[in-house]
């Protein structure tokens, strides 16, 4: 007799028992799943709260050094925006390596600055948000700052907060319209409703987390009295419309980063991985390498660093000749002869520029006349 035939002969009481067991299982699943969801949301909220505390502490550590909070955005007379508050607090977030990779002599979106800004510092990403990158590969910032505290070409101090730091705010969780963390205009006014359109604040069903100017983190609920929000919004100092103006630009977002890889040369007596000289390659959306960063870790003793670096540079030339951007710790006449062999070269950055007229002439003879940037 088959299984189906025998099942038809099960006594009625046994069917009832099976139904009861299945019902209990379904009930248990119905009870456990919401609990798991709530536990995960609570963990994500705790992490976001810790992020805001770290960002607030970085603001205050910056203030301890410079007696002002970081400049909102460094904007030149021609409208060129160089760097913003989020870049300036990076050293106070224990991101000194990232900070050391940024060339402040050129704007944040210059090709030579792509390596640091394609990373996403953990304290700037909200675990409740899916998208961590822009469509062109930049790491996103999920928190926006108070435009009265951070804005164009002007710094604010604690002394300017005449209503007290507990009655002012520094930043909060953005609801959407996320921007690269290196983008200079990372501020947004505080308005109701919370959890509204993507240009508002708040990512949780019941509101959003905010870091106050005294460093504390609070939850402003969707039903928060409008007078409380108004008090925070209008707390002194109040910036002018010109100071808080931002470009009309929206970044497309993505959950996938652009590919990058790091490797180290294979030479005798070489230091362990992570020390000395290495190379990081960046790839575009078509998965073609376009940026090569040959670097030396700061303060690390390296066996014959110049020779080791040339081994890496020659390796890049042999395996990835199509790269358009190069960053090297040392650019001398000997390295210029290697660099000049990259046919598509557009920009070369040198942390130490030791070029003589001979080396300059070699690079000037390149058909693309690559720009040479120094640190």
mmCIF file of C-alpha atoms in Angstrom:
data_model
loop_
_atom_site.group_PDB
_atom_site.id
_atom_site.type_symbol
_atom_site.label_atom_id
_atom_site.label_comp_id
_atom_site.label_asym_id
_atom_site.label_seq_id
_atom_site.Cartn_x
_atom_site.Cartn_y
_atom_site.Cartn_z
ATOM 1 C CA UNK A 1 0.000 0.000 0.000
ATOM 2 C CA UNK A 2 1.349 3.431 -0.943
ATOM 3 C CA UNK A 3 1.905 6.285 1.504
ATOM 4 C CA UNK A 4 -1.037 8.254 0.070
ATOM 5 C CA UNK A 5 -3.325 5.234 0.389
ATOM 6 C CA UNK A 6 -2.289 4.622 3.998
ATOM 7 C CA UNK A 7 -2.792 8.334 4.831
ATOM 8 C CA UNK A 8 -6.463 8.024 3.887
ATOM 9 C CA UNK A 9 -6.895 5.436 6.616
ATOM 10 C CA UNK A 10 -5.467 7.557 9.475
ATOM 11 C CA UNK A 11 -7.969 7.814 12.357
ATOM 12 C CA UNK A 12 -9.654 11.210 12.764
ATOM 13 C CA UNK A 13 -8.031 11.815 16.126
ATOM 14 C CA UNK A 14 -4.591 11.508 14.547
ATOM 15 C CA UNK A 15 -5.486 14.152 11.961
ATOM 16 C CA UNK A 16 -6.566 16.434 14.764
ATOM 17 C CA UNK A 17 -3.224 15.877 16.529
ATOM 18 C CA UNK A 18 -1.303 16.694 13.352
ATOM 19 C CA UNK A 19 -3.360 19.850 12.856
ATOM 20 C CA UNK A 20 -2.728 20.946 16.448
ATOM 21 C CA UNK A 21 1.025 20.415 16.079
ATOM 22 C CA UNK A 22 1.115 22.375 12.809
ATOM 23 C CA UNK A 23 -0.926 25.149 14.370
ATOM 24 C CA UNK A 24 1.460 25.368 17.315
ATOM 25 C CA UNK A 25 4.444 25.548 14.952
ATOM 26 C CA UNK A 26 2.835 28.334 12.929
ATOM 27 C CA UNK A 27 1.897 30.199 16.112
ATOM 28 C CA UNK A 28 5.448 29.884 17.394
ATOM 29 C CA UNK A 29 6.832 31.220 14.106
ATOM 30 C CA UNK A 30 4.351 34.091 14.260
ATOM 31 C CA UNK A 31 5.550 34.964 17.761
ATOM 32 C CA UNK A 32 9.291 34.521 17.158
ATOM 33 C CA UNK A 33 9.657 36.401 13.853
ATOM 34 C CA UNK A 34 8.448 39.788 15.207
ATOM 35 C CA UNK A 35 10.708 39.327 18.235
ATOM 36 C CA UNK A 36 13.694 38.643 15.975
ATOM 37 C CA UNK A 37 12.808 41.686 13.851
ATOM 38 C CA UNK A 38 12.494 43.899 16.936
ATOM 39 C CA UNK A 39 15.811 42.628 18.325
ATOM 40 C CA UNK A 40 17.575 43.360 15.054
ATOM 41 C CA UNK A 41 16.052 46.837 14.844
ATOM 42 C CA UNK A 42 17.087 47.548 18.438
ATOM 43 C CA UNK A 43 20.656 46.476 17.633
ATOM 44 C CA UNK A 44 20.749 48.675 14.522
ATOM 45 C CA UNK A 45 19.387 51.620 16.488
ATOM 46 C CA UNK A 46 21.994 51.119 19.201
ATOM 47 C CA UNK A 47 24.749 51.108 16.572
ATOM 48 C CA UNK A 48 23.413 54.283 14.969
ATOM 49 C CA UNK A 49 23.251 55.915 18.390
ATOM 50 C CA UNK A 50 26.886 54.987 18.986
ATOM 51 C CA UNK A 51 27.799 56.426 15.577
ATOM 52 C CA UNK A 52 26.212 59.748 16.467
ATOM 53 C CA UNK A 53 28.038 59.763 19.802
ATOM 54 C CA UNK A 54 31.337 59.189 17.991
ATOM 55 C CA UNK A 55 30.596 61.969 15.500
ATOM 56 C CA UNK A 56 29.610 64.327 18.309
ATOM 57 C CA UNK A 57 32.787 63.471 20.223
ATOM 58 C CA UNK A 58 34.839 64.132 17.087
ATOM 59 C CA UNK A 59 33.203 67.564 16.783
ATOM 60 C CA UNK A 60 34.124 68.387 20.374
ATOM 61 C CA UNK A 61 37.672 67.053 20.055
ATOM 62 C CA UNK A 62 38.088 69.245 16.983
ATOM 63 C CA UNK A 63 36.720 72.173 19.025
ATOM 64 C CA UNK A 64 39.225 71.447 21.811
ATOM 65 C CA UNK A 65 42.071 71.841 19.315
ATOM 66 C CA UNK A 66 40.838 74.767 17.204
ATOM 67 C CA UNK A 67 38.369 76.460 19.596
ATOM 68 C CA UNK A 68 35.677 76.210 16.904
ATOM 69 C CA UNK A 69 33.631 73.446 15.318
ATOM 70 C CA UNK A 70 34.800 72.349 11.841
ATOM 71 C CA UNK A 71 34.173 74.546 8.836
ATOM 72 C CA UNK A 72 31.019 73.463 7.033
ATOM 73 C CA UNK A 73 32.409 73.826 3.511
ATOM 74 C CA UNK A 74 35.412 75.522 1.979
ATOM 75 C CA UNK A 75 33.933 77.204 -1.121
ATOM 76 C CA UNK A 76 36.042 79.387 -3.407
ATOM 77 C CA UNK A 77 34.863 82.574 -5.101
ATOM 78 C CA UNK A 78 34.317 80.721 -8.384
ATOM 79 C CA UNK A 79 32.011 78.224 -6.645
ATOM 80 C CA UNK A 80 34.525 75.381 -6.399
ATOM 81 C CA UNK A 81 33.842 73.389 -3.239
ATOM 82 C CA UNK A 82 36.966 71.841 -1.741
ATOM 83 C CA UNK A 83 36.227 69.972 1.485
ATOM 84 C CA UNK A 84 33.623 69.940 4.240
ATOM 85 C CA UNK A 85 33.157 69.213 7.938
ATOM 86 C CA UNK A 86 33.000 65.451 7.454
ATOM 87 C CA UNK A 87 36.522 65.422 6.007
ATOM 88 C CA UNK A 88 37.948 67.589 8.767
ATOM 89 C CA UNK A 89 36.790 65.356 11.629
ATOM 90 C CA UNK A 90 38.234 62.160 10.116
ATOM 91 C CA UNK A 91 41.422 62.252 12.285
ATOM 92 C CA UNK A 92 39.197 62.364 15.387
ATOM 93 C CA UNK A 93 37.373 59.205 14.293
ATOM 94 C CA UNK A 94 40.589 57.154 14.368
ATOM 95 C CA UNK A 95 40.768 57.301 10.584
ATOM 96 C CA UNK A 96 44.251 58.775 10.297
ATOM 97 C CA UNK A 97 45.204 56.543 7.352
ATOM 98 C CA UNK A 98 42.169 57.721 5.381
ATOM 99 C CA UNK A 99 42.933 61.331 6.306
ATOM 100 C CA UNK A 100 46.557 60.978 5.164
ATOM 101 C CA UNK A 101 45.358 59.849 1.715
ATOM 102 C CA UNK A 102 43.362 63.041 1.087
ATOM 103 C CA UNK A 103 44.999 65.770 -0.970
ATOM 104 C CA UNK A 104 43.616 69.047 0.402
ATOM 105 C CA UNK A 105 45.262 71.020 -2.394
ATOM 106 C CA UNK A 106 42.537 69.862 -4.799
ATOM 107 C CA UNK A 107 38.740 69.474 -4.407
ATOM 108 C CA UNK A 108 37.199 66.393 -2.810
ATOM 109 C CA UNK A 109 36.014 65.024 -6.165
ATOM 110 C CA UNK A 110 39.338 65.412 -7.972
ATOM 111 C CA UNK A 111 40.352 62.081 -9.474
ATOM 112 C CA UNK A 112 43.360 61.794 -7.175
ATOM 113 C CA UNK A 113 41.049 61.823 -4.114
ATOM 114 C CA UNK A 114 38.921 58.888 -5.238
ATOM 115 C CA UNK A 115 40.724 56.296 -3.124
ATOM 116 C CA UNK A 116 39.898 57.704 0.344
ATOM 117 C CA UNK A 117 36.396 58.853 -0.588
ATOM 118 C CA UNK A 118 35.425 55.492 -2.050
ATOM 119 C CA UNK A 119 35.747 54.040 1.444
ATOM 120 C CA UNK A 120 32.886 54.231 3.942
ATOM 121 C CA UNK A 121 33.955 55.029 7.522
ATOM 122 C CA UNK A 122 31.755 52.861 9.770
ATOM 123 C CA UNK A 123 30.788 55.731 12.048
ATOM 124 C CA UNK A 124 29.274 57.548 9.065
ATOM 125 C CA UNK A 125 27.057 54.675 7.901
ATOM 126 C CA UNK A 126 23.693 53.858 9.454
ATOM 127 C CA UNK A 127 23.033 50.094 9.735
ATOM 128 C CA UNK A 128 19.356 50.794 9.057
ATOM 129 C CA UNK A 129 20.190 52.050 5.544
ATOM 130 C CA UNK A 130 20.738 49.631 2.646
ATOM 131 C CA UNK A 131 22.599 51.943 0.258
ATOM 132 C CA UNK A 132 26.192 52.656 1.273
ATOM 133 C CA UNK A 133 27.628 53.940 -2.014
ATOM 134 C CA UNK A 134 26.795 56.394 -4.758
ATOM 135 C CA UNK A 135 26.396 55.084 -8.291
ATOM 136 C CA UNK A 136 29.900 56.396 -9.096
ATOM 137 C CA UNK A 137 31.450 54.549 -6.163
ATOM 138 C CA UNK A 138 31.744 57.148 -3.392
ATOM 139 C CA UNK A 139 30.999 56.061 0.178
ATOM 140 C CA UNK A 140 27.820 57.684 1.508
ATOM 141 C CA UNK A 141 27.152 59.625 4.692
ATOM 142 C CA UNK A 142 23.850 58.739 6.420
ATOM 143 C CA UNK A 143 23.862 61.678 8.841
ATOM 144 C CA UNK A 144 23.337 65.353 8.060
ATOM 145 C CA UNK A 145 24.533 68.298 10.117
ATOM 146 C CA UNK A 146 22.868 71.434 11.450
ATOM 147 C CA UNK A 147 23.313 74.182 8.797
ATOM 148 C CA UNK A 148 23.452 76.824 11.544
ATOM 149 C CA UNK A 149 26.583 75.128 12.913
ATOM 150 C CA UNK A 150 28.227 73.931 9.682
ATOM 151 C CA UNK A 151 27.952 76.049 6.539
ATOM 152 C CA UNK A 152 29.969 77.907 3.924
ATOM 153 C CA UNK A 153 33.306 79.536 4.822
ATOM 154 C CA UNK A 154 32.498 80.143 8.475
ATOM 155 C CA UNK A 155 33.182 78.406 11.781
ATOM 156 C CA UNK A 156 30.951 78.356 14.855
ATOM 157 C CA UNK A 157 32.130 77.989 18.447
ATOM 158 C CA UNK A 158 30.372 76.872 21.617
ATOM 159 C CA UNK A 159 30.396 80.508 22.756
ATOM 160 C CA UNK A 160 28.136 81.320 19.791
ATOM 161 C CA UNK A 161 25.466 78.943 21.154
ATOM 162 C CA UNK A 162 23.906 81.476 23.481
ATOM 163 C CA UNK A 163 20.938 79.235 24.387
ATOM 164 C CA UNK A 164 23.297 76.485 25.579
ATOM 165 C CA UNK A 165 24.630 73.324 23.984
ATOM 166 C CA UNK A 166 21.787 71.231 25.431
ATOM 167 C CA UNK A 167 19.328 73.354 23.429
ATOM 168 C CA UNK A 168 21.180 73.081 20.126
ATOM 169 C CA UNK A 169 21.949 70.156 17.829
ATOM 170 C CA UNK A 170 24.839 68.989 15.687
ATOM 171 C CA UNK A 171 23.471 66.281 13.374
ATOM 172 C CA UNK A 172 20.794 63.656 12.868
ATOM 173 C CA UNK A 173 19.823 60.580 10.871
ATOM 174 C CA UNK A 174 18.941 61.490 7.288
ATOM 175 C CA UNK A 175 15.801 59.880 5.866
ATOM 176 C CA UNK A 176 17.174 59.748 2.322
ATOM 177 C CA UNK A 177 18.878 61.754 -0.444
ATOM 178 C CA UNK A 178 22.199 60.490 0.868
ATOM 179 C CA UNK A 179 25.411 62.157 -0.281
ATOM 180 C CA UNK A 180 29.070 61.085 -0.388
ATOM 181 C CA UNK A 181 30.766 61.657 2.937
ATOM 182 C CA UNK A 182 33.445 63.712 1.197
ATOM 183 C CA UNK A 183 30.848 66.028 -0.370
ATOM 184 C CA UNK A 184 31.287 69.472 1.221
ATOM 185 C CA UNK A 185 27.570 70.310 1.516
ATOM 186 C CA UNK A 186 26.491 67.683 4.044
ATOM 187 C CA UNK A 187 23.987 69.748 6.004
ATOM 188 C CA UNK A 188 20.194 69.881 6.067
ATOM 189 C CA UNK A 189 17.649 72.041 7.939
ATOM 190 C CA UNK A 190 15.512 70.441 10.641
ATOM 191 C CA UNK A 191 11.832 70.495 9.709
ATOM 192 C CA UNK A 192 8.683 68.528 10.381
ATOM 193 C CA UNK A 193 7.457 65.975 9.655
ATOM 194 C CA UNK A 194 10.084 63.466 10.641
ATOM 195 C CA UNK A 195 10.188 60.297 8.517
ATOM 196 C CA UNK A 196 8.670 62.361 5.715
ATOM 197 C CA UNK A 197 10.162 62.682 2.239
ATOM 198 C CA UNK A 198 13.798 61.674 1.504
ATOM 199 C CA UNK A 199 14.913 65.217 2.294
ATOM 200 C CA UNK A 200 13.786 64.945 5.919
ATOM 201 C CA UNK A 201 15.237 63.319 9.031
ATOM 202 C CA UNK A 202 14.407 59.980 10.652
ATOM 203 C CA UNK A 203 14.744 56.345 9.568
ATOM 204 C CA UNK A 204 12.749 54.576 12.282
ATOM 205 C CA UNK A 205 8.956 54.134 12.329
ATOM 206 C CA UNK A 206 8.731 56.322 15.445
ATOM 207 C CA UNK A 207 11.270 59.051 14.613
ATOM 208 C CA UNK A 208 14.973 59.768 14.252
ATOM 209 C CA UNK A 209 18.089 60.003 16.411
ATOM 210 C CA UNK A 210 19.873 63.332 16.843
ATOM 211 C CA UNK A 211 23.166 64.344 18.453
ATOM 212 C CA UNK A 212 22.787 67.492 20.519
ATOM 213 C CA UNK A 213 25.569 70.032 20.820
ATOM 214 C CA UNK A 214 26.385 68.814 24.335
ATOM 215 C CA UNK A 215 27.229 65.387 22.884
ATOM 216 C CA UNK A 216 24.094 63.572 24.060
ATOM 217 C CA UNK A 217 21.944 61.570 21.628
ATOM 218 C CA UNK A 218 18.141 61.778 21.747
ATOM 219 C CA UNK A 219 15.232 60.299 19.814
ATOM 220 C CA UNK A 220 12.879 62.868 18.317
ATOM 221 C CA UNK A 221 9.615 61.035 17.745
ATOM 222 C CA UNK A 222 7.243 61.591 14.860
ATOM 223 C CA UNK A 223 4.747 63.043 17.325
ATOM 224 C CA UNK A 224 7.234 65.460 18.908
ATOM 225 C CA UNK A 225 5.663 68.817 19.693
ATOM 226 C CA UNK A 226 6.397 71.313 16.931
ATOM 227 C CA UNK A 227 7.582 73.891 19.467
ATOM 228 C CA UNK A 228 10.450 71.601 20.525
ATOM 229 C CA UNK A 229 11.608 71.187 16.939
ATOM 230 C CA UNK A 230 11.279 74.931 16.358
ATOM 231 C CA UNK A 231 13.409 75.661 19.436
ATOM 232 C CA UNK A 232 16.172 73.415 18.125
ATOM 233 C CA UNK A 233 15.834 74.699 14.572
ATOM 234 C CA UNK A 234 16.083 78.366 15.561
ATOM 235 C CA UNK A 235 18.732 78.023 18.274
ATOM 236 C CA UNK A 236 21.518 80.594 17.983
ATOM 237 C CA UNK A 237 23.611 81.145 15.997
ATOM 238 C CA UNK A 238 21.405 81.380 12.913
ATOM 239 C CA UNK A 239 23.223 81.283 9.573
ATOM 240 C CA UNK A 240 22.212 83.389 6.587
ATOM 241 C CA UNK A 241 20.501 81.987 3.511
ATOM 242 C CA UNK A 242 23.700 82.565 1.535
ATOM 243 C CA UNK A 243 25.770 80.618 4.057
ATOM 244 C CA UNK A 244 23.534 77.533 4.009
ATOM 245 C CA UNK A 245 22.871 77.484 0.248
ATOM 246 C CA UNK A 246 23.604 74.120 -1.396
ATOM 247 C CA UNK A 247 23.805 73.080 -5.064
ATOM 248 C CA UNK A 248 20.722 71.530 -6.621
ATOM 249 C CA UNK A 249 22.235 68.085 -7.012
ATOM 250 C CA UNK A 250 21.095 64.570 -6.145
ATOM 251 C CA UNK A 251 23.357 61.534 -6.031
ATOM 252 C CA UNK A 252 22.126 58.188 -7.264
ATOM 253 C CA UNK A 253 22.775 55.456 -4.714
ATOM 254 C CA UNK A 254 23.871 51.835 -4.880
ATOM 255 C CA UNK A 255 24.328 48.969 -2.439
ATOM 256 C CA UNK A 256 27.378 47.696 -4.334
ATOM 257 C CA UNK A 257 30.867 49.234 -4.034
ATOM 258 C CA UNK A 258 33.201 49.493 -6.988
ATOM 259 C CA UNK A 259 35.873 46.828 -6.942
ATOM 260 C CA UNK A 260 39.310 47.479 -5.550
ATOM 261 C CA UNK A 261 42.212 45.204 -4.666
ATOM 262 C CA UNK A 262 45.509 45.548 -2.848
ATOM 263 C CA UNK A 263 48.693 43.566 -3.373
ATOM 264 C CA UNK A 264 52.296 43.615 -2.179
ATOM 265 C CA UNK A 265 55.483 42.905 -4.178
ATOM 266 C CA UNK A 266 57.274 39.595 -3.666
ATOM 267 C CA UNK A 267 60.844 40.547 -2.785
ATOM 268 C CA UNK A 268 63.386 39.030 -0.331
ATOM 269 C CA UNK A 269 63.308 40.179 3.301
ATOM 270 C CA UNK A 270 60.126 42.113 2.625
ATOM 271 C CA UNK A 271 57.998 43.312 5.525
ATOM 272 C CA UNK A 272 54.696 41.627 6.374
ATOM 273 C CA UNK A 273 51.532 42.537 4.496
ATOM 274 C CA UNK A 274 50.155 45.854 5.625
ATOM 275 C CA UNK A 275 53.628 47.285 6.203
ATOM 276 C CA UNK A 276 55.892 49.120 3.823
ATOM 277 C CA UNK A 277 54.994 49.541 0.176
ATOM 278 C CA UNK A 278 51.878 48.154 -1.460
ATOM 279 C CA UNK A 279 49.560 48.921 -4.363
ATOM 280 C CA UNK A 280 45.803 49.451 -4.398
ATOM 281 C CA UNK A 281 43.924 49.303 -7.709
ATOM 282 C CA UNK A 282 40.527 50.911 -8.280
ATOM 283 C CA UNK A 283 38.127 49.647 -10.940
ATOM 284 C CA UNK A 284 35.289 51.440 -12.735
ATOM 285 C CA UNK A 285 31.744 50.114 -13.305
ATOM 286 C CA UNK A 286 32.929 48.235 -16.384
ATOM 287 C CA UNK A 287 35.442 46.483 -14.089
ATOM 288 C CA UNK A 288 38.478 48.070 -15.739
ATOM 289 C CA UNK A 289 41.359 49.341 -13.555
ATOM 290 C CA UNK A 290 41.912 53.078 -13.849
ATOM 291 C CA UNK A 291 43.630 54.152 -10.582
ATOM 292 C CA UNK A 292 46.813 52.744 -9.042
ATOM 293 C CA UNK A 293 47.987 53.896 -5.638
ATOM 294 C CA UNK A 294 51.536 52.782 -4.797
ATOM 295 C CA UNK A 295 51.996 53.735 -1.169
ATOM 296 C CA UNK A 296 54.240 53.494 1.851
ATOM 297 C CA UNK A 297 52.777 53.038 5.316
ATOM 298 C CA UNK A 298 53.752 55.973 7.503
ATOM 299 C CA UNK A 299 56.426 55.324 10.065
ATOM 300 C CA UNK A 300 57.137 51.749 8.964
ATOM 301 C CA UNK A 301 60.750 50.671 8.361
ATOM 302 C CA UNK A 302 60.971 49.140 4.902
ATOM 303 C CA UNK A 303 63.809 47.285 3.262
ATOM 304 C CA UNK A 304 65.123 49.439 0.404
ATOM 305 C CA UNK A 305 61.844 51.328 0.003
ATOM 306 C CA UNK A 306 62.743 53.081 -3.250
ATOM 307 C CA UNK A 307 63.757 49.824 -4.910
ATOM 308 C CA UNK A 308 60.664 48.051 -3.563
ATOM 309 C CA UNK A 309 58.386 50.817 -4.797
ATOM 310 C CA UNK A 310 59.855 50.577 -8.303
ATOM 311 C CA UNK A 311 59.171 46.843 -8.324
ATOM 312 C CA UNK A 312 55.516 47.626 -7.576
ATOM 313 C CA UNK A 313 55.368 50.430 -10.140
ATOM 314 C CA UNK A 314 56.871 48.224 -12.848
ATOM 315 C CA UNK A 315 54.416 45.486 -11.898
ATOM 316 C CA UNK A 316 51.488 47.868 -12.395
ATOM 317 C CA UNK A 317 52.878 48.930 -15.776
ATOM 318 C CA UNK A 318 53.291 45.338 -16.915
ATOM 319 C CA UNK A 319 49.881 44.117 -15.732
ATOM 320 C CA UNK A 320 47.665 47.226 -15.794
ATOM 321 C CA UNK A 321 49.077 49.630 -18.401
ATOM 322 C CA UNK A 322 45.614 51.136 -18.994
ATOM 323 C CA UNK A 323 45.438 52.966 -15.645
ATOM 324 C CA UNK A 324 44.903 56.717 -15.999
ATOM 325 C CA UNK A 325 45.716 57.900 -12.468
ATOM 326 C CA UNK A 326 48.837 57.162 -10.433
ATOM 327 C CA UNK A 327 49.757 58.057 -6.866
ATOM 328 C CA UNK A 328 53.302 57.291 -5.697
ATOM 329 C CA UNK A 329 55.279 58.031 -2.511
ATOM 330 C CA UNK A 330 58.305 59.195 -4.493
ATOM 331 C CA UNK A 331 58.613 60.713 -7.954
ATOM 332 C CA UNK A 332 62.191 61.114 -9.153
ATOM 333 C CA UNK A 333 63.766 60.994 -12.605
ATOM 334 C CA UNK A 334 64.078 57.203 -12.555
ATOM 335 C CA UNK A 335 60.417 56.751 -11.653
ATOM 336 C CA UNK A 336 59.421 59.329 -14.265
ATOM 337 C CA UNK A 337 60.835 57.037 -16.957
ATOM 338 C CA UNK A 338 58.496 54.260 -15.728
ATOM 339 C CA UNK A 339 55.498 56.555 -15.273
ATOM 340 C CA UNK A 340 55.868 57.981 -18.780
ATOM 341 C CA UNK A 341 55.288 54.510 -20.232
ATOM 342 C CA UNK A 342 51.621 54.419 -19.120
ATOM 343 C CA UNK A 343 49.895 55.316 -22.421
ATOM 344 C CA UNK A 344 46.633 56.652 -20.894
ATOM 345 C CA UNK A 345 48.130 58.534 -17.953
ATOM 346 C CA UNK A 346 46.208 61.699 -16.988
ATOM 347 C CA UNK A 347 47.298 62.486 -13.417
ATOM 348 C CA UNK A 348 50.274 61.509 -11.257
ATOM 349 C CA UNK A 349 50.492 62.470 -7.590
ATOM 350 C CA UNK A 350 53.810 62.447 -5.741
ATOM 351 C CA UNK A 351 54.023 62.516 -1.961
ATOM 352 C CA UNK A 352 57.682 63.415 -2.399
ATOM 353 C CA UNK A 353 58.542 65.194 -5.629
ATOM 354 C CA UNK A 354 62.269 64.956 -6.447
ATOM 355 C CA UNK A 355 62.003 65.605 -10.177
ATOM 356 C CA UNK A 356 64.772 67.528 -11.869
ATOM 357 C CA UNK A 357 64.474 69.231 -15.243
ATOM 358 C CA UNK A 358 65.289 65.877 -16.821
ATOM 359 C CA UNK A 359 62.339 64.126 -15.145
ATOM 360 C CA UNK A 360 59.971 66.992 -15.938
ATOM 361 C CA UNK A 361 61.007 66.870 -19.581
ATOM 362 C CA UNK A 362 60.288 63.125 -19.662
ATOM 363 C CA UNK A 363 56.731 63.644 -18.381
ATOM 364 C CA UNK A 364 56.127 66.692 -20.583
ATOM 365 C CA UNK A 365 56.971 64.573 -23.602
ATOM 366 C CA UNK A 366 54.073 62.232 -22.765
ATOM 367 C CA UNK A 367 51.362 62.621 -25.453
ATOM 368 C CA UNK A 368 48.652 63.260 -22.832
ATOM 369 C CA UNK A 369 50.704 65.793 -20.828
ATOM 370 C CA UNK A 370 49.658 64.361 -17.439
ATOM 371 C CA UNK A 371 49.154 66.707 -14.500
ATOM 372 C CA UNK A 372 51.700 66.383 -11.690
ATOM 373 C CA UNK A 373 50.367 66.984 -8.172
ATOM 374 C CA UNK A 374 52.500 67.246 -5.051
ATOM 375 C CA UNK A 375 51.572 66.908 -1.410
#
